[in-house]
Coordinates of N, CA, C and O and ligand atoms in Angstrom, one line a residue:
X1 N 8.5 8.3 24.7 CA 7.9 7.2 24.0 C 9.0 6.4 23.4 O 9.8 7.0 22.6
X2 N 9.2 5.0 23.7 CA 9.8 4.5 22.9 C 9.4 4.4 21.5 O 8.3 4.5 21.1
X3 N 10.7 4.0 20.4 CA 10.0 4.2 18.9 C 9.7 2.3 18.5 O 10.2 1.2 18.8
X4 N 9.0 2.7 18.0 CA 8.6 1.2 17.3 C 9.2 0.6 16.0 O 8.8 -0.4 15.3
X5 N 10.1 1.4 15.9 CA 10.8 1.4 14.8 C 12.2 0.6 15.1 O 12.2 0.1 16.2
X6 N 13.3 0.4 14.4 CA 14.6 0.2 14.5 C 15.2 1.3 14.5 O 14.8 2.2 13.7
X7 N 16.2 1.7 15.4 CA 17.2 2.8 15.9 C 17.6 3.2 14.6 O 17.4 4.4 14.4
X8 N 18.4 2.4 13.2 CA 18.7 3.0 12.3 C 17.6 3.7 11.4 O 17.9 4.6 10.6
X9 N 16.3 3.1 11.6 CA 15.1 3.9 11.1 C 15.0 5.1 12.2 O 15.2 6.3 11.7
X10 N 14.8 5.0 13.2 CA 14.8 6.7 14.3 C 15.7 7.4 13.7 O 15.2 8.6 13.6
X11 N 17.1 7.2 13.2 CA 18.0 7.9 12.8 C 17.3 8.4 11.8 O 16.9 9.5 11.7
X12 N 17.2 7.4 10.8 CA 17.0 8.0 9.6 C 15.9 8.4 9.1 O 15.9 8.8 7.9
X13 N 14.9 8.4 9.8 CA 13.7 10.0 10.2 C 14.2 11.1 10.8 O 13.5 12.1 10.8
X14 N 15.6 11.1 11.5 CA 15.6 12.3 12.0 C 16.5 12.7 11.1 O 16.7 13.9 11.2
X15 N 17.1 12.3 10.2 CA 18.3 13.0 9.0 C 17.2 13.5 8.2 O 17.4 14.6 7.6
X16 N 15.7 12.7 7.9 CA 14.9 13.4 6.7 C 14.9 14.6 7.3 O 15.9 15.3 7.0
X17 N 14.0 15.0 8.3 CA 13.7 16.0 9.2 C 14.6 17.4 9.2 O 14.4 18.6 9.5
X18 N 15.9 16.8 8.6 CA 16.9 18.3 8.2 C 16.8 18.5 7.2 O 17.2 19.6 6.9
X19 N 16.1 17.7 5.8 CA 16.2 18.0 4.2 C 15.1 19.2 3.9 O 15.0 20.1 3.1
X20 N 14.3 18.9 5.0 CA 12.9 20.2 4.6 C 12.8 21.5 5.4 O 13.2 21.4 6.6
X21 N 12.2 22.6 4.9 CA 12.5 23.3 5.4 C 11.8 23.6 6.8 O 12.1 24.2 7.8
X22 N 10.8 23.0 6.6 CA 9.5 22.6 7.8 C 9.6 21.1 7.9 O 9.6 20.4 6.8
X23 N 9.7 20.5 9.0 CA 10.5 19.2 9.1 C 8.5 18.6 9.1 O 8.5 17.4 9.5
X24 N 7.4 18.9 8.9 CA 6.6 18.1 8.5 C 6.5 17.6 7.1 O 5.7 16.8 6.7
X25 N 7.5 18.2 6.5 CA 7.5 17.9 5.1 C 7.8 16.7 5.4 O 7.5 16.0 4.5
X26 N 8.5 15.9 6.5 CA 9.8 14.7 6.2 C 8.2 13.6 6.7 O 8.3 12.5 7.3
X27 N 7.3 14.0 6.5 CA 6.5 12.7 7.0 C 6.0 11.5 6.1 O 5.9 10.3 6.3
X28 N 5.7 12.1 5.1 CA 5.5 11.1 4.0 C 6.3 10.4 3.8 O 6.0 9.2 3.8
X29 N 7.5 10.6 3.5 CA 9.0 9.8 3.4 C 9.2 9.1 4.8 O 10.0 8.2 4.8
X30 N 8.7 9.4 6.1 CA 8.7 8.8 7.2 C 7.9 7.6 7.3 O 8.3 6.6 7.8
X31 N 6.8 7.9 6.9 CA 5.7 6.9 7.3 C 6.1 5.9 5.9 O 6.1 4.7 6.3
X32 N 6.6 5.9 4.4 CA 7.2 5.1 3.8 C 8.6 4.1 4.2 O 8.8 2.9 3.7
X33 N 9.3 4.8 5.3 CA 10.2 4.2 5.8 C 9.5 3.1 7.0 O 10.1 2.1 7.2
X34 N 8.8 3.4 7.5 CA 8.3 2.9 8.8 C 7.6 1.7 8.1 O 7.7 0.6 8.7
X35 N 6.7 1.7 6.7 CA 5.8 0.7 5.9 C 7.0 -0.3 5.4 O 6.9 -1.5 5.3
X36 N 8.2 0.4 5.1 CA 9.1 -0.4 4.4 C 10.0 -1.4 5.5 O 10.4 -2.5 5.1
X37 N 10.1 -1.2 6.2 CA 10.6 -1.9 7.6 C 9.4 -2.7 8.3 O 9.8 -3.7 8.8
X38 N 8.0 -2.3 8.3 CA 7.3 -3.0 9.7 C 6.4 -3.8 8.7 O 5.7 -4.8 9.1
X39 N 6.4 -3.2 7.3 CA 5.6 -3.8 6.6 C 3.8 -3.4 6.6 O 2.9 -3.9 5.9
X40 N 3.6 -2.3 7.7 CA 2.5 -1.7 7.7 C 2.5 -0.3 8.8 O 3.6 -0.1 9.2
X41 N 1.4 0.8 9.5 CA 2.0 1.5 9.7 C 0.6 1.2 11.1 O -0.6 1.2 10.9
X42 N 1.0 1.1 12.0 CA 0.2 0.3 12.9 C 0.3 1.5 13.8 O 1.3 2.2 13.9
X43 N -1.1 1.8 14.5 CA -1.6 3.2 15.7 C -0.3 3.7 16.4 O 0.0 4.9 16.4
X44 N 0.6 2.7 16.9 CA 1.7 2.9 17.8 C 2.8 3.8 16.9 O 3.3 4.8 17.3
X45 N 3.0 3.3 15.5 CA 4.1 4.2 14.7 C 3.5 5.5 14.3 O 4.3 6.3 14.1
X46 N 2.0 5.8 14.3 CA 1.7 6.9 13.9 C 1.6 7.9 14.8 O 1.5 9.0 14.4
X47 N 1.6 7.6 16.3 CA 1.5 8.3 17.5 C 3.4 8.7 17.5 O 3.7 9.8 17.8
X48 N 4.3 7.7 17.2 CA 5.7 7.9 17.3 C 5.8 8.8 16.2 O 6.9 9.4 16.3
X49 N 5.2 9.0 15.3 CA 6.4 9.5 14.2 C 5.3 11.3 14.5 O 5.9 12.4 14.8
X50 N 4.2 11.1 14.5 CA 3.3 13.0 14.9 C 4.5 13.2 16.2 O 5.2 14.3 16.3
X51 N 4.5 12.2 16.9 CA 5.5 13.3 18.3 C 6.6 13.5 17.8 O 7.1 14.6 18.2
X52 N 7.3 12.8 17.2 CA 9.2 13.0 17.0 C 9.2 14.0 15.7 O 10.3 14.5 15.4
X53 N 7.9 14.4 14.7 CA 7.7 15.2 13.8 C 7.5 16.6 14.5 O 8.0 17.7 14.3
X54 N 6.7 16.4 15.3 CA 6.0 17.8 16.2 C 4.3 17.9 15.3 O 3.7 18.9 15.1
X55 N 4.1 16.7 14.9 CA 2.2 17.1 14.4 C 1.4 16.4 15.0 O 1.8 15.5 15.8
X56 N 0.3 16.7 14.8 CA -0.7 16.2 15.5 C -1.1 14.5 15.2 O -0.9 13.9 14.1
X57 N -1.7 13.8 16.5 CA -1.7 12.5 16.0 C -3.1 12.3 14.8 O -3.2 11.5 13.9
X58 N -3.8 13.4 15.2 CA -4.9 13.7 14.2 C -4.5 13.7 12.7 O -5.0 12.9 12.0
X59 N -3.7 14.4 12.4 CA -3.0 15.0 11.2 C -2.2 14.0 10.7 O -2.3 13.9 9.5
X60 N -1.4 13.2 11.3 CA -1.2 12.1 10.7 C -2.3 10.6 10.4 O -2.4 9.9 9.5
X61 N -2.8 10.6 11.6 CA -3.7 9.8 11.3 C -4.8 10.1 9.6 O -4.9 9.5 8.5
X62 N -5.2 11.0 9.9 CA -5.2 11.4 8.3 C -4.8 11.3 7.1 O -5.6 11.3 6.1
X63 N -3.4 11.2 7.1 CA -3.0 11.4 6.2 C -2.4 9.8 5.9 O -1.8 9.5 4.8
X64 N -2.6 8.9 6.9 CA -2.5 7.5 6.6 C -3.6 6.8 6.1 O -3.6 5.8 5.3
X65 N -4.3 7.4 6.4 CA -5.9 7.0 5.9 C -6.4 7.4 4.8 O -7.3 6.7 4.4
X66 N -6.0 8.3 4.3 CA -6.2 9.0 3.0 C -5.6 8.8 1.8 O -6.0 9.1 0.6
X67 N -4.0 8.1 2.4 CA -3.7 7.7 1.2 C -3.4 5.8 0.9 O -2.8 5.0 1.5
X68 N -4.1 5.8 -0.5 CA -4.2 4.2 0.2 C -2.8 3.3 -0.2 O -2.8 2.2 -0.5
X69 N -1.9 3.9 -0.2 CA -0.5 2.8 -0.4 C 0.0 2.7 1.3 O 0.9 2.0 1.7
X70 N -0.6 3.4 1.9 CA -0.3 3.3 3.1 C -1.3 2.1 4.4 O -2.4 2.2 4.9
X71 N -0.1 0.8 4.5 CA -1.4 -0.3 5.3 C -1.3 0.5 6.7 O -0.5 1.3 7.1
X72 N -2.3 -0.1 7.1 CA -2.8 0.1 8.6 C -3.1 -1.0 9.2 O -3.5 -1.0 10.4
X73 N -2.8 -2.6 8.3 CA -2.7 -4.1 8.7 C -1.5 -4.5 8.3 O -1.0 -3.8 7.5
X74 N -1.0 -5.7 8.6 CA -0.7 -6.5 7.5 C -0.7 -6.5 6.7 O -1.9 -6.0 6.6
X75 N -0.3 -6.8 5.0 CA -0.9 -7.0 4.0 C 0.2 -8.4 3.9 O 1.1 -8.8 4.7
X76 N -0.6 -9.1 2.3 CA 0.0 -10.1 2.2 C 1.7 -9.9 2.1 O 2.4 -9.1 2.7
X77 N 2.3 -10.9 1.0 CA 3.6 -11.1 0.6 C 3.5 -10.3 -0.5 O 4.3 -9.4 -0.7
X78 N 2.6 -10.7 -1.3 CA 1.9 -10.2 -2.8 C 0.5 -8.9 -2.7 O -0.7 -9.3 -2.8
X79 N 0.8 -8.0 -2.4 CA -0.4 -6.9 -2.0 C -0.8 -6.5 -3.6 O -0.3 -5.7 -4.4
X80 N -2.0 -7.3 -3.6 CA -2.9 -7.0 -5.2 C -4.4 -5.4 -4.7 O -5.4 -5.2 -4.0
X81 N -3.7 -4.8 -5.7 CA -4.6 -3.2 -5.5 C -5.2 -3.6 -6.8 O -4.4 -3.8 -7.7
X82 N -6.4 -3.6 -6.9 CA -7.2 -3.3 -8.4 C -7.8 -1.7 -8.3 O -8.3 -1.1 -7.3
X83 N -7.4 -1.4 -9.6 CA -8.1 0.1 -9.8 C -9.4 0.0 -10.5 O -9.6 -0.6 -11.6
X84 N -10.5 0.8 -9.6 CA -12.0 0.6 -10.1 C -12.3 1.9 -10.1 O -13.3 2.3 -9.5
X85 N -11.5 2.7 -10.9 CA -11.9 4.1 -11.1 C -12.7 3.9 -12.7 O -12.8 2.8 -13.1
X86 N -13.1 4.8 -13.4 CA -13.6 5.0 -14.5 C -13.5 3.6 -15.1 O -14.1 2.5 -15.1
X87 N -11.9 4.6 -16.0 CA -11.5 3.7 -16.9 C -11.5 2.3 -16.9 O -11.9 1.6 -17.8
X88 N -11.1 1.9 -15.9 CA -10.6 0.1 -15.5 C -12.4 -0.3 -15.5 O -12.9 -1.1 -16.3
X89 N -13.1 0.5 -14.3 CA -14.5 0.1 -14.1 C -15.2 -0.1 -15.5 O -16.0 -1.0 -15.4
X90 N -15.3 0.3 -16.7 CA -15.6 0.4 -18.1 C -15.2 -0.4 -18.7 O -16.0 -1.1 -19.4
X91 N -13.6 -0.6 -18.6 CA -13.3 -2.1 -19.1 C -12.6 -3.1 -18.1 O -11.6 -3.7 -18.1
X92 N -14.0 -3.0 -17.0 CA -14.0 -4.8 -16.8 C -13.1 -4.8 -15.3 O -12.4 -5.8 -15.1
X93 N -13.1 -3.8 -14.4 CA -12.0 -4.3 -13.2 C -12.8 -5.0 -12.4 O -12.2 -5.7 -11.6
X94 N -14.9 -5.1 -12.4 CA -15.1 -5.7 -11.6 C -14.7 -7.2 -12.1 O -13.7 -7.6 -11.4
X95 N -15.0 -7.8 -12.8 CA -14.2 -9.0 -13.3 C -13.3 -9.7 -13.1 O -13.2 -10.9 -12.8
X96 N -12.1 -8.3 -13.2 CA -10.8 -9.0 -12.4 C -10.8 -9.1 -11.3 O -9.9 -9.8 -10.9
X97 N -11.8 -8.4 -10.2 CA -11.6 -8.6 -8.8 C -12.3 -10.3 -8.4 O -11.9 -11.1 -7.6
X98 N -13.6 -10.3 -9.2 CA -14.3 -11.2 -9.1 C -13.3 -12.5 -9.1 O -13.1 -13.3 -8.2
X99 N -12.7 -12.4 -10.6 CA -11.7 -13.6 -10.7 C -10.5 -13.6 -9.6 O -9.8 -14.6 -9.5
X100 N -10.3 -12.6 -8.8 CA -9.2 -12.5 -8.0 C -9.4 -13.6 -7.1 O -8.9 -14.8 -7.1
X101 N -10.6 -12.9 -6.2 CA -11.6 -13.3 -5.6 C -12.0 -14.9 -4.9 O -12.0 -15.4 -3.8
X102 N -12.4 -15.3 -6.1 CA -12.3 -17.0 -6.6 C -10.9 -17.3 -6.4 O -10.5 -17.8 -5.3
X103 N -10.1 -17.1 -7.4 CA -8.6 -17.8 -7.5 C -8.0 -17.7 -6.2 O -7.5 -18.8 -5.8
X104 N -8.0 -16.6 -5.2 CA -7.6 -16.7 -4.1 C -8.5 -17.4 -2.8 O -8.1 -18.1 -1.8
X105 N -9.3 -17.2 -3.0 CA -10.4 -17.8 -1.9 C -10.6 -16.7 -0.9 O -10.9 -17.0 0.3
X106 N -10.5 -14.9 -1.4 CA -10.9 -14.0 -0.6 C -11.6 -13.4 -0.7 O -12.3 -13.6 -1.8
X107 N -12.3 -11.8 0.4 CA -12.6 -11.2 -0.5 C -12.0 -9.8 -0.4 O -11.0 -9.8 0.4
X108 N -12.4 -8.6 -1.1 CA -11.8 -7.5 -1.1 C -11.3 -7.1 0.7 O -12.1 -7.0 1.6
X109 N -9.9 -6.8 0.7 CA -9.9 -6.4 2.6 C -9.1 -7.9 2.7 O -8.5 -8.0 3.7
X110 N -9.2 -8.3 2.3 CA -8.7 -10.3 2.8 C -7.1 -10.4 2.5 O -6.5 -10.2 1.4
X111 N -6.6 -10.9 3.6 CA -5.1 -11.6 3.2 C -5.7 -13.3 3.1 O -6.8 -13.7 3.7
X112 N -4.7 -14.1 2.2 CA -5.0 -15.4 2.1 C -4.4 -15.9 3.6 O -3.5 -15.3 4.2
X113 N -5.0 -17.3 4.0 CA -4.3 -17.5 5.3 C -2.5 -18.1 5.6 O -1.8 -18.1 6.6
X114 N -2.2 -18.4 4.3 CA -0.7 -18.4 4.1 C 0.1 -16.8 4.1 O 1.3 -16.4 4.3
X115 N -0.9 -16.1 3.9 CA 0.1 -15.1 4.0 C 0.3 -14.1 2.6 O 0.2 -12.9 2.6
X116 N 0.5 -14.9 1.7 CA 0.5 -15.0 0.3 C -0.3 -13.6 -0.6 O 0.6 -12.9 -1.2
X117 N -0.9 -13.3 -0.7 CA -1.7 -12.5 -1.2 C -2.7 -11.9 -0.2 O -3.5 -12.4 0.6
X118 N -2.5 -10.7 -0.4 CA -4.0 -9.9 0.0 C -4.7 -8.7 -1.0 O -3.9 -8.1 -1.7
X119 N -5.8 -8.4 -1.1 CA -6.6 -8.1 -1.9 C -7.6 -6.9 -1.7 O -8.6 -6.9 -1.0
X120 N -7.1 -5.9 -2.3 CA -8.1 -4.7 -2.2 C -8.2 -4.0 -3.6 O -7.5 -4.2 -4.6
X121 N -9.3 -2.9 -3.5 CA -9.3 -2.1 -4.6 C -9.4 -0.9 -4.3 O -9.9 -0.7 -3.2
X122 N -9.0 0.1 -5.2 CA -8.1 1.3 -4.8 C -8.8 2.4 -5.9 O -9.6 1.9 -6.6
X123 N -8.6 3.5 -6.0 CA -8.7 4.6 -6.8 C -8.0 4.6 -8.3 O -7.8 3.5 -8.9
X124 N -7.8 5.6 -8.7 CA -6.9 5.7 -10.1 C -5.5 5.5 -10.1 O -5.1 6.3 -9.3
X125 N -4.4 4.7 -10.6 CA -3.1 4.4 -10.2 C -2.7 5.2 -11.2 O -1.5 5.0 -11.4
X126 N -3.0 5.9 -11.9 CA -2.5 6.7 -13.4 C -2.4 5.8 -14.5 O -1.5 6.3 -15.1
X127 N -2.6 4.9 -15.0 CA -2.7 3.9 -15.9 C -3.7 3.8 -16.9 O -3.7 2.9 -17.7
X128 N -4.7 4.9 -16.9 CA -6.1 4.5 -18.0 C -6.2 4.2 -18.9 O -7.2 3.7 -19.3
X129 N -4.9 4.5 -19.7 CA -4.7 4.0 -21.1 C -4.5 2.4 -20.9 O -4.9 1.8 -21.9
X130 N -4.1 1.7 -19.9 CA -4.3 0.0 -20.0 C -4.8 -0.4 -19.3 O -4.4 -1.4 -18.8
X131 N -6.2 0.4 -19.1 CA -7.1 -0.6 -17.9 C -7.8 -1.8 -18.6 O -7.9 -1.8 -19.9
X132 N -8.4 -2.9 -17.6 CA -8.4 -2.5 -16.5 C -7.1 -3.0 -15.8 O -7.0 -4.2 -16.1
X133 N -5.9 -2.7 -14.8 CA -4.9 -2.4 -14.0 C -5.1 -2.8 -13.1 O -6.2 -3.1 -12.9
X134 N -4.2 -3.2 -12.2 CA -3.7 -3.7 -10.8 C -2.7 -3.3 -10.6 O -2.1 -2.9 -11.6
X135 N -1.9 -3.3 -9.5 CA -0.4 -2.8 -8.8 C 0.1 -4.1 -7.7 O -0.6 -4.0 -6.6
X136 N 0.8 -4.9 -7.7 CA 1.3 -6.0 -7.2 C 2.5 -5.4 -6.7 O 3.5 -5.3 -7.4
X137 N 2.4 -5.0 -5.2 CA 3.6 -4.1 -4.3 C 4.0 -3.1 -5.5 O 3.3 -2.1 -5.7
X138 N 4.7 -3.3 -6.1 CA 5.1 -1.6 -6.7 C 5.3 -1.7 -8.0 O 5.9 -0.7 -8.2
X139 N 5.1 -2.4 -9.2 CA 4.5 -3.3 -10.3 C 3.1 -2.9 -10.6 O 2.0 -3.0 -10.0
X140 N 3.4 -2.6 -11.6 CA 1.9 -2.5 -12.7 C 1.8 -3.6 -13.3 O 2.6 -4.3 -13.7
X141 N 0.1 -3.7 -13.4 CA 0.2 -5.3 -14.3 C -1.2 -4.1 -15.4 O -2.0 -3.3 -15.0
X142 N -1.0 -4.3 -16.5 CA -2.2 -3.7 -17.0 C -2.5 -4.5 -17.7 O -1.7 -5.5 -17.8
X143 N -4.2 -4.2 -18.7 CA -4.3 -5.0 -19.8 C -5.1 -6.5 -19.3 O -5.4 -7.5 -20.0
X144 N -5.4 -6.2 -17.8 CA -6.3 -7.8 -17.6 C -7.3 -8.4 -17.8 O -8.4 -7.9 -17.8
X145 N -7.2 -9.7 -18.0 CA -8.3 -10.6 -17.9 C -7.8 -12.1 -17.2 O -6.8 -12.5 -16.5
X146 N -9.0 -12.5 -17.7 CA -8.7 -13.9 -16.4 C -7.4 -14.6 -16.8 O -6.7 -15.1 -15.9
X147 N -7.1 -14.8 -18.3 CA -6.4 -15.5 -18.5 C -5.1 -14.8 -18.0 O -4.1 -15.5 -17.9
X148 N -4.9 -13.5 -17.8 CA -3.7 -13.0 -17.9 C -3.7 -12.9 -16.3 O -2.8 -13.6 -15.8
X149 N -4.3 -12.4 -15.5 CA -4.3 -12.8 -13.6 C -4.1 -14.5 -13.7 O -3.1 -14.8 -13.1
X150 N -4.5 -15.4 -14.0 CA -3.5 -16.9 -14.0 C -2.3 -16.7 -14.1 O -1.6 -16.6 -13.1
X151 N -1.6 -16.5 -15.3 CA -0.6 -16.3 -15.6 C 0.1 -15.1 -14.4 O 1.3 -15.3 -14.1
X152 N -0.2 -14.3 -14.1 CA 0.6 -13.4 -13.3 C 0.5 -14.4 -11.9 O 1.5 -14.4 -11.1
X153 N -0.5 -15.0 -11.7 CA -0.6 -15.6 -10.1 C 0.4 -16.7 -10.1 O 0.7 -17.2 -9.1
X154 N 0.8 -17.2 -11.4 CA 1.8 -18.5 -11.4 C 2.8 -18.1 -11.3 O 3.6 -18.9 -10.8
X155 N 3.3 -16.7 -11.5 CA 4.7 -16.2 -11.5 C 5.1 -15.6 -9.9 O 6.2 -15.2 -9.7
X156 N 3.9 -15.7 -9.0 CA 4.1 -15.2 -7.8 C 4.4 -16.4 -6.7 O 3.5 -17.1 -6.3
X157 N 5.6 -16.5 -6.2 CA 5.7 -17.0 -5.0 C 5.0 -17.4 -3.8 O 5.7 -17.9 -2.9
Ligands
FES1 S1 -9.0 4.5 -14.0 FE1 -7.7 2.8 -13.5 S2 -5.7 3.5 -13.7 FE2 -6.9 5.3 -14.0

């Protein structure tokens, strides 16, 4: 199989692959490399990285699906995760999605058609002390409300 990847990414899954002592350990840090390069982790990389790992495509497919920092599309430029666990849900994340929602012209699952933002909501990010929360690619925003998602959406490109 050809990899879908860039040769210096093939390489540098197969250097993870020597740090563990069971080279399935090197998958999560694989499939991070593969998101950080392609920008998402699309059927064809997860079929490449179970055979060049030696796991099942089952087993990884799983384990893409299960965890949600891991896309299986596109996402935007700006990838907005709202947390609607407990805490956030209690104080108010349906709100901020609502206002997301509107402001962007999406809905949850939606990239804008520029490209620009896309929009989902997620589990607990460890934050409950400043819900309700969001994660903007790798950025915590806590503490929102409508006034304060304005202000964070003016500062986004
Ligand atoms: S419940 Fe939202 S960050 Fe934990």
């Amino acid at each position: 199989m050809s990899a879908p990847v860039s040769p210096a990414a093939d390489r540098a899954i197969d250097a993870l692959m020597t740090l563990f002592p069971h080279k399935g350990s090197a998958l999560l840090p694989a499939l991070y490399l593969i998101q950080d390069e392609k920008g998402y982790v699309s059927q064809e990389s997860m079929s490449y990285v179970a055979e060049k790992i030696g796991l099942s495509p089952v087993f990884v497919a799983g384990v893409v699906t299960f965890y949600t920092m891991f896309h299986r599309k596109p996402v935007g430029r700006h990838h907005i995760q709202v947390c609607r666990t407990l805490s956030c849900a209690l104080r108010g994340s349906a709100a901020v999605v609502e206002h997301l929602k509107t402001r962007l012209g999406i809905e949850v699952g939606g990239t804008t058609p520029d490209g620009r933002f896309s929009l989902v909501e997620v589990e607990c990010l460890g934050a409950c002390d400043m819900a309700p929360m969001c994660q903007i690619n790798d950025d915590e925003r806590h503490l929102l409300d409508a006034g304060k998602i304005d202000a964070i959406l003016e500062t986004l490109e």
